[in-house]
Amino acid sequence: MRIAVLRDYQSLSERAAALVSARIGKKPTAVLGLATGSTPLGLYRELVKAAQRGLVDFSGVTTFNLDEYYPIERESPQSYYYYMQQHFWGPLGICPGRAHIPDGRAGDIAGVCSDYEQKIMDAGGIDLQILGIGVNGHIGFNEPGAALSAKTHLASLSAETIAANSRFFEDRDAVPRRAISMGLGTIMKAREILLLASGSEKARAIGETVRGKLTTEVPASLLQAHPRVTVMVDRAAACCLR
Ligand code: GLP
């Protein structure tokens, strides 16, 4: 794992955007795995700015999001579809056929999950997967537990995640209890991974991810077994790494 500690959230976002832009510069048809949540917002803002200045070109890029709540309507402001449209696909004008996200409205969940895996394979696999991390060490919606799913699946949110994500909803009861998420195998197959974390509330999870044992109780710790991972954190999130 390469660890980069940045001064603050803005420096983290700029450095992450520089890495993503460099990879697209090298491979204009790159396949990106994308995350949602508060953490990558700065990265997306910087990438949109860079694209508007003509410094990076997303016209050949394909994207696959990590996860989506289930059930949820696309038009719901809390859906990850809406988030992506608002912060990334919309401003960049990414063609809908190239921007993928699990369908949170689906009736046939098993079909949606296997289709998603197939689409990733058909696109040639993920070149660069961007990840945030939950306070409990989850990635995507792969929550701590005795076992983890390898592939895209219907996941149950932990009480901790429901509490953390309730800030985006009216209240805790409004948070969907389930989500469709890439599995640990889907994530580990990416050729490169960029994990982002900001703020002291992520410090424990980052410490366990980088320095701890590999355990399904901290799903992100399994990234230690991946050959090409960069963990980019700000000082506050790095405080357990000293
Ligand atoms: C959510 C998402 C994750 C995200 C995590 C952290 O539950 N499923 O993909 O990384 O929470 O979110 P935030 O960046 O808002 O702290």
Coordinates of C-alpha atoms and ligand atoms in Angstrom, one line a residue:
M1 CA 0.0 0.0 0.0
R2 CA 1.2 3.5 -0.8
I3 CA 0.2 6.0 1.8
A4 CA -0.1 9.7 1.0
V5 CA -0.9 12.1 3.9
L6 CA -2.1 15.5 2.7
R7 CA -2.4 18.7 4.7
D8 CA -6.2 19.0 4.4
Y9 CA -9.3 18.0 2.5
Q10 CA -8.6 20.4 -0.4
S11 CA -5.0 19.1 -0.9
L12 CA -6.4 15.6 -0.7
S13 CA -9.0 16.3 -3.4
E14 CA -6.5 18.0 -5.7
R15 CA -3.9 15.2 -5.3
A16 CA -6.6 12.5 -6.0
A17 CA -7.8 14.5 -9.1
A18 CA -4.2 14.7 -10.3
L19 CA -3.9 10.9 -10.0
V20 CA -7.2 10.2 -11.8
S21 CA -6.3 12.7 -14.6
A22 CA -2.9 11.2 -15.0
R23 CA -4.4 7.7 -15.5
I24 CA -7.0 9.0 -18.0
G25 CA -4.1 10.9 -19.8
K26 CA -2.3 7.5 -20.2
K27 CA -5.5 5.6 -21.1
P28 CA -8.3 7.8 -22.5
T29 CA -10.7 4.8 -22.6
A30 CA -10.1 4.0 -18.9
V31 CA -12.8 2.3 -16.9
L32 CA -13.3 4.0 -13.5
G33 CA -15.0 2.5 -10.5
L34 CA -16.6 5.4 -8.6
A35 CA -17.7 6.0 -5.0
T36 CA -20.3 8.3 -3.4
G37 CA -20.6 9.9 0.0
S38 CA -19.0 13.2 1.2
T39 CA -15.4 12.2 0.7
P40 CA -15.1 12.1 -3.1
L41 CA -17.1 15.3 -3.6
G42 CA -13.9 17.4 -3.6
L43 CA -12.3 15.0 -6.1
Y44 CA -15.3 15.2 -8.4
R45 CA -15.3 19.0 -8.2
E46 CA -11.6 19.2 -9.1
L47 CA -12.1 16.7 -12.0
V48 CA -15.0 18.8 -13.4
K49 CA -12.8 21.9 -13.2
A50 CA -9.9 20.2 -14.9
A51 CA -12.2 18.9 -17.7
Q52 CA -13.7 22.4 -18.2
R53 CA -10.2 23.8 -18.6
G54 CA -9.5 21.1 -21.1
L55 CA -6.9 19.4 -18.9
V56 CA -8.6 16.0 -18.9
D57 CA -11.0 14.4 -21.4
F58 CA -13.7 12.1 -20.1
S59 CA -15.3 11.4 -23.5
G60 CA -13.8 7.9 -23.8
V61 CA -14.1 7.0 -20.1
T62 CA -16.6 4.4 -18.8
T63 CA -17.7 4.4 -15.2
F64 CA -19.2 1.9 -12.8
N65 CA -20.4 2.9 -9.4
L66 CA -19.8 0.8 -6.3
D67 CA -23.3 0.8 -4.9
E68 CA -26.8 2.0 -4.7
Y69 CA -29.5 1.9 -2.0
Y70 CA -32.3 -0.6 -2.4
P71 CA -35.1 0.1 -2.9
I72 CA -34.8 3.7 -4.1
E73 CA -36.0 5.7 -7.0
R74 CA -33.5 7.3 -9.3
E75 CA -35.2 10.7 -8.9
S76 CA -34.9 10.6 -5.1
P77 CA -32.3 13.2 -4.0
Q78 CA -30.8 10.6 -1.7
S79 CA -30.1 8.1 -4.4
Y80 CA -26.6 7.6 -5.6
Y81 CA -27.8 7.9 -9.1
Y82 CA -29.0 11.4 -8.3
Y83 CA -25.7 12.2 -6.6
M84 CA -23.7 11.1 -9.6
Q85 CA -25.9 13.0 -12.0
Q86 CA -25.5 16.1 -9.8
H87 CA -21.8 16.1 -9.1
F88 CA -20.1 14.2 -11.9
W89 CA -22.0 12.7 -14.9
G90 CA -24.1 15.8 -15.4
P91 CA -21.4 18.5 -15.3
L92 CA -19.0 16.3 -17.3
G93 CA -21.6 15.4 -19.9
I94 CA -20.8 11.7 -19.6
C95 CA -22.9 9.8 -22.0
P96 CA -25.5 7.7 -20.2
G97 CA -24.4 4.5 -21.9
R98 CA -21.0 4.9 -20.3
A99 CA -22.1 5.7 -16.8
H100 CA -23.3 2.6 -14.8
I101 CA -24.8 2.2 -11.4
P102 CA -26.8 -0.7 -9.9
D103 CA -30.5 -0.2 -10.4
G104 CA -32.1 0.4 -7.0
R105 CA -35.6 0.0 -8.4
A106 CA -35.1 -3.4 -9.8
G107 CA -37.4 -6.3 -9.1
D108 CA -35.0 -9.0 -10.3
I109 CA -32.1 -8.3 -7.9
A110 CA -30.1 -11.4 -8.8
G111 CA -30.4 -10.5 -12.5
V112 CA -29.2 -6.9 -11.8
C113 CA -26.3 -8.2 -9.8
S114 CA -25.1 -10.7 -12.4
D115 CA -25.7 -8.2 -15.2
Y116 CA -23.5 -5.7 -13.4
E117 CA -20.6 -8.1 -13.1
Q118 CA -21.0 -9.0 -16.8
K119 CA -21.0 -5.4 -17.9
I120 CA -17.8 -4.7 -15.9
M121 CA -16.2 -7.7 -17.6
D122 CA -17.4 -6.7 -21.0
A123 CA -15.9 -3.2 -20.5
G124 CA -12.5 -4.9 -19.9
G125 CA -12.5 -4.7 -16.1
I126 CA -12.0 -1.7 -13.8
D127 CA -8.7 0.2 -14.3
L128 CA -8.9 2.5 -11.3
Q129 CA -11.4 2.0 -8.4
I130 CA -12.0 5.0 -6.2
L131 CA -13.1 4.1 -2.7
G132 CA -14.2 5.9 0.4
I133 CA -14.4 4.1 3.8
G134 CA -17.1 3.8 6.4
V135 CA -16.3 4.6 10.1
N136 CA -16.5 0.8 10.7
G137 CA -14.1 0.0 7.8
H138 CA -16.7 -0.8 5.2
I139 CA -16.1 -0.3 1.5
G140 CA -19.0 0.0 -0.9
F141 CA -21.7 -1.5 1.3
N142 CA -19.5 -4.4 2.3
E143 CA -20.1 -4.3 6.0
P144 CA -18.0 -5.9 8.8
G145 CA -19.0 -9.5 9.6
A146 CA -18.0 -13.1 9.7
A147 CA -18.1 -13.4 5.9
L148 CA -18.0 -11.1 2.9
S149 CA -19.6 -11.5 -0.6
A150 CA -17.2 -11.7 -3.5
K151 CA -19.6 -10.4 -6.2
T152 CA -22.2 -7.7 -6.6
H153 CA -25.0 -8.6 -4.2
L154 CA -27.9 -7.3 -2.1
A155 CA -26.2 -6.1 1.2
S156 CA -27.7 -5.2 4.6
L157 CA -26.6 -2.0 6.1
S158 CA -25.1 -2.1 9.6
A159 CA -26.6 0.0 12.4
E160 CA -23.4 2.1 12.4
T161 CA -23.8 2.8 8.6
I162 CA -27.5 3.6 9.0
A163 CA -26.6 6.1 11.7
A164 CA -23.7 7.7 9.7
N165 CA -25.8 8.0 6.5
S166 CA -28.9 9.3 8.2
R167 CA -27.4 12.8 7.8
F168 CA -28.5 12.6 4.2
F169 CA -32.1 11.6 5.0
E170 CA -34.9 13.1 7.0
D171 CA -34.1 10.8 9.9
R172 CA -32.7 7.4 10.7
D173 CA -35.9 5.6 9.8
A174 CA -35.8 6.9 6.3
V175 CA -32.5 5.3 5.5
P176 CA -33.0 2.2 3.3
R177 CA -31.8 -0.9 5.2
R178 CA -30.4 -2.5 2.1
A179 CA -28.2 -1.7 -0.9
I180 CA -26.9 -3.3 -4.1
S181 CA -23.1 -3.3 -3.8
M182 CA -20.1 -4.6 -5.6
G183 CA -18.5 -7.4 -3.6
L184 CA -14.9 -7.6 -2.3
G185 CA -14.0 -9.7 -5.3
T186 CA -15.3 -7.2 -7.7
I187 CA -13.3 -4.5 -5.9
M188 CA -10.1 -6.5 -5.6
K189 CA -10.2 -7.3 -9.4
A190 CA -9.6 -3.6 -10.2
R191 CA -6.1 -3.1 -11.6
E192 CA -5.5 -0.1 -9.3
I193 CA -7.3 1.2 -6.2
L194 CA -7.4 4.7 -4.7
L195 CA -8.8 4.8 -1.2
L196 CA -9.7 8.3 0.2
A197 CA -10.4 9.3 3.8
S198 CA -10.8 12.7 5.5
G199 CA -11.4 13.7 9.1
S200 CA -10.7 12.2 12.5
E201 CA -13.8 10.1 12.6
K202 CA -12.1 7.9 9.9
A203 CA -8.8 7.6 11.7
R204 CA -9.5 4.4 13.5
A205 CA -10.8 2.7 10.3
I206 CA -7.7 3.9 8.4
G207 CA -5.3 2.7 11.1
E208 CA -6.9 -0.8 11.1
T209 CA -7.0 -0.9 7.3
V210 CA -3.4 0.0 6.9
R211 CA -1.7 -1.4 10.0
G212 CA -4.2 -4.1 11.2
K213 CA -4.6 -7.8 10.4
L214 CA -6.6 -8.8 7.4
T215 CA -10.0 -9.4 8.7
T216 CA -13.6 -9.5 7.4
E217 CA -14.4 -7.5 10.5
V218 CA -12.6 -4.6 8.8
P219 CA -13.5 -5.1 5.1
A220 CA -11.0 -2.5 3.9
S221 CA -8.1 -4.3 5.6
L222 CA -8.3 -6.9 2.7
L223 CA -7.0 -4.2 0.4
Q224 CA -3.5 -4.9 1.9
A225 CA -3.6 -8.0 -0.3
H226 CA -4.0 -5.9 -3.5
P227 CA -0.8 -5.2 -5.5
R228 CA -1.6 -1.5 -6.3
V229 CA -3.4 0.5 -3.7
T230 CA -2.9 4.2 -2.8
V231 CA -4.4 5.3 0.5
M232 CA -4.8 9.1 0.4
V233 CA -5.7 10.7 3.7
D234 CA -5.7 14.1 5.3
R235 CA -3.8 14.7 8.6
A236 CA -6.8 14.1 10.7
A237 CA -7.6 10.7 9.2
A238 CA -3.9 9.8 9.4
C239 CA -3.6 10.3 13.2
C240 CA -3.6 6.5 14.0
L241 CA -0.8 5.8 11.5
R242 CA 2.0 7.5 13.5
Ligands
GLP1 C1 -21.4 5.0 2.3 C2 -21.0 4.4 1.0 C3 -19.5 4.2 0.9 C4 -18.7 5.4 1.4 C5 -19.0 5.5 2.9 C6 -18.3 6.8 3.5 O1 -22.0 4.1 3.2 N1 -21.6 3.2 0.6 O2 -19.1 3.9 -0.5 O3 -17.4 5.3 1.1 O4 -20.4 5.6 3.1 O5 -19.0 7.9 3.2 P1 -18.5 9.4 3.5 O6 -17.5 9.7 2.5 O7 -19.7 10.2 3.3 O8 -18.0 9.4 4.9

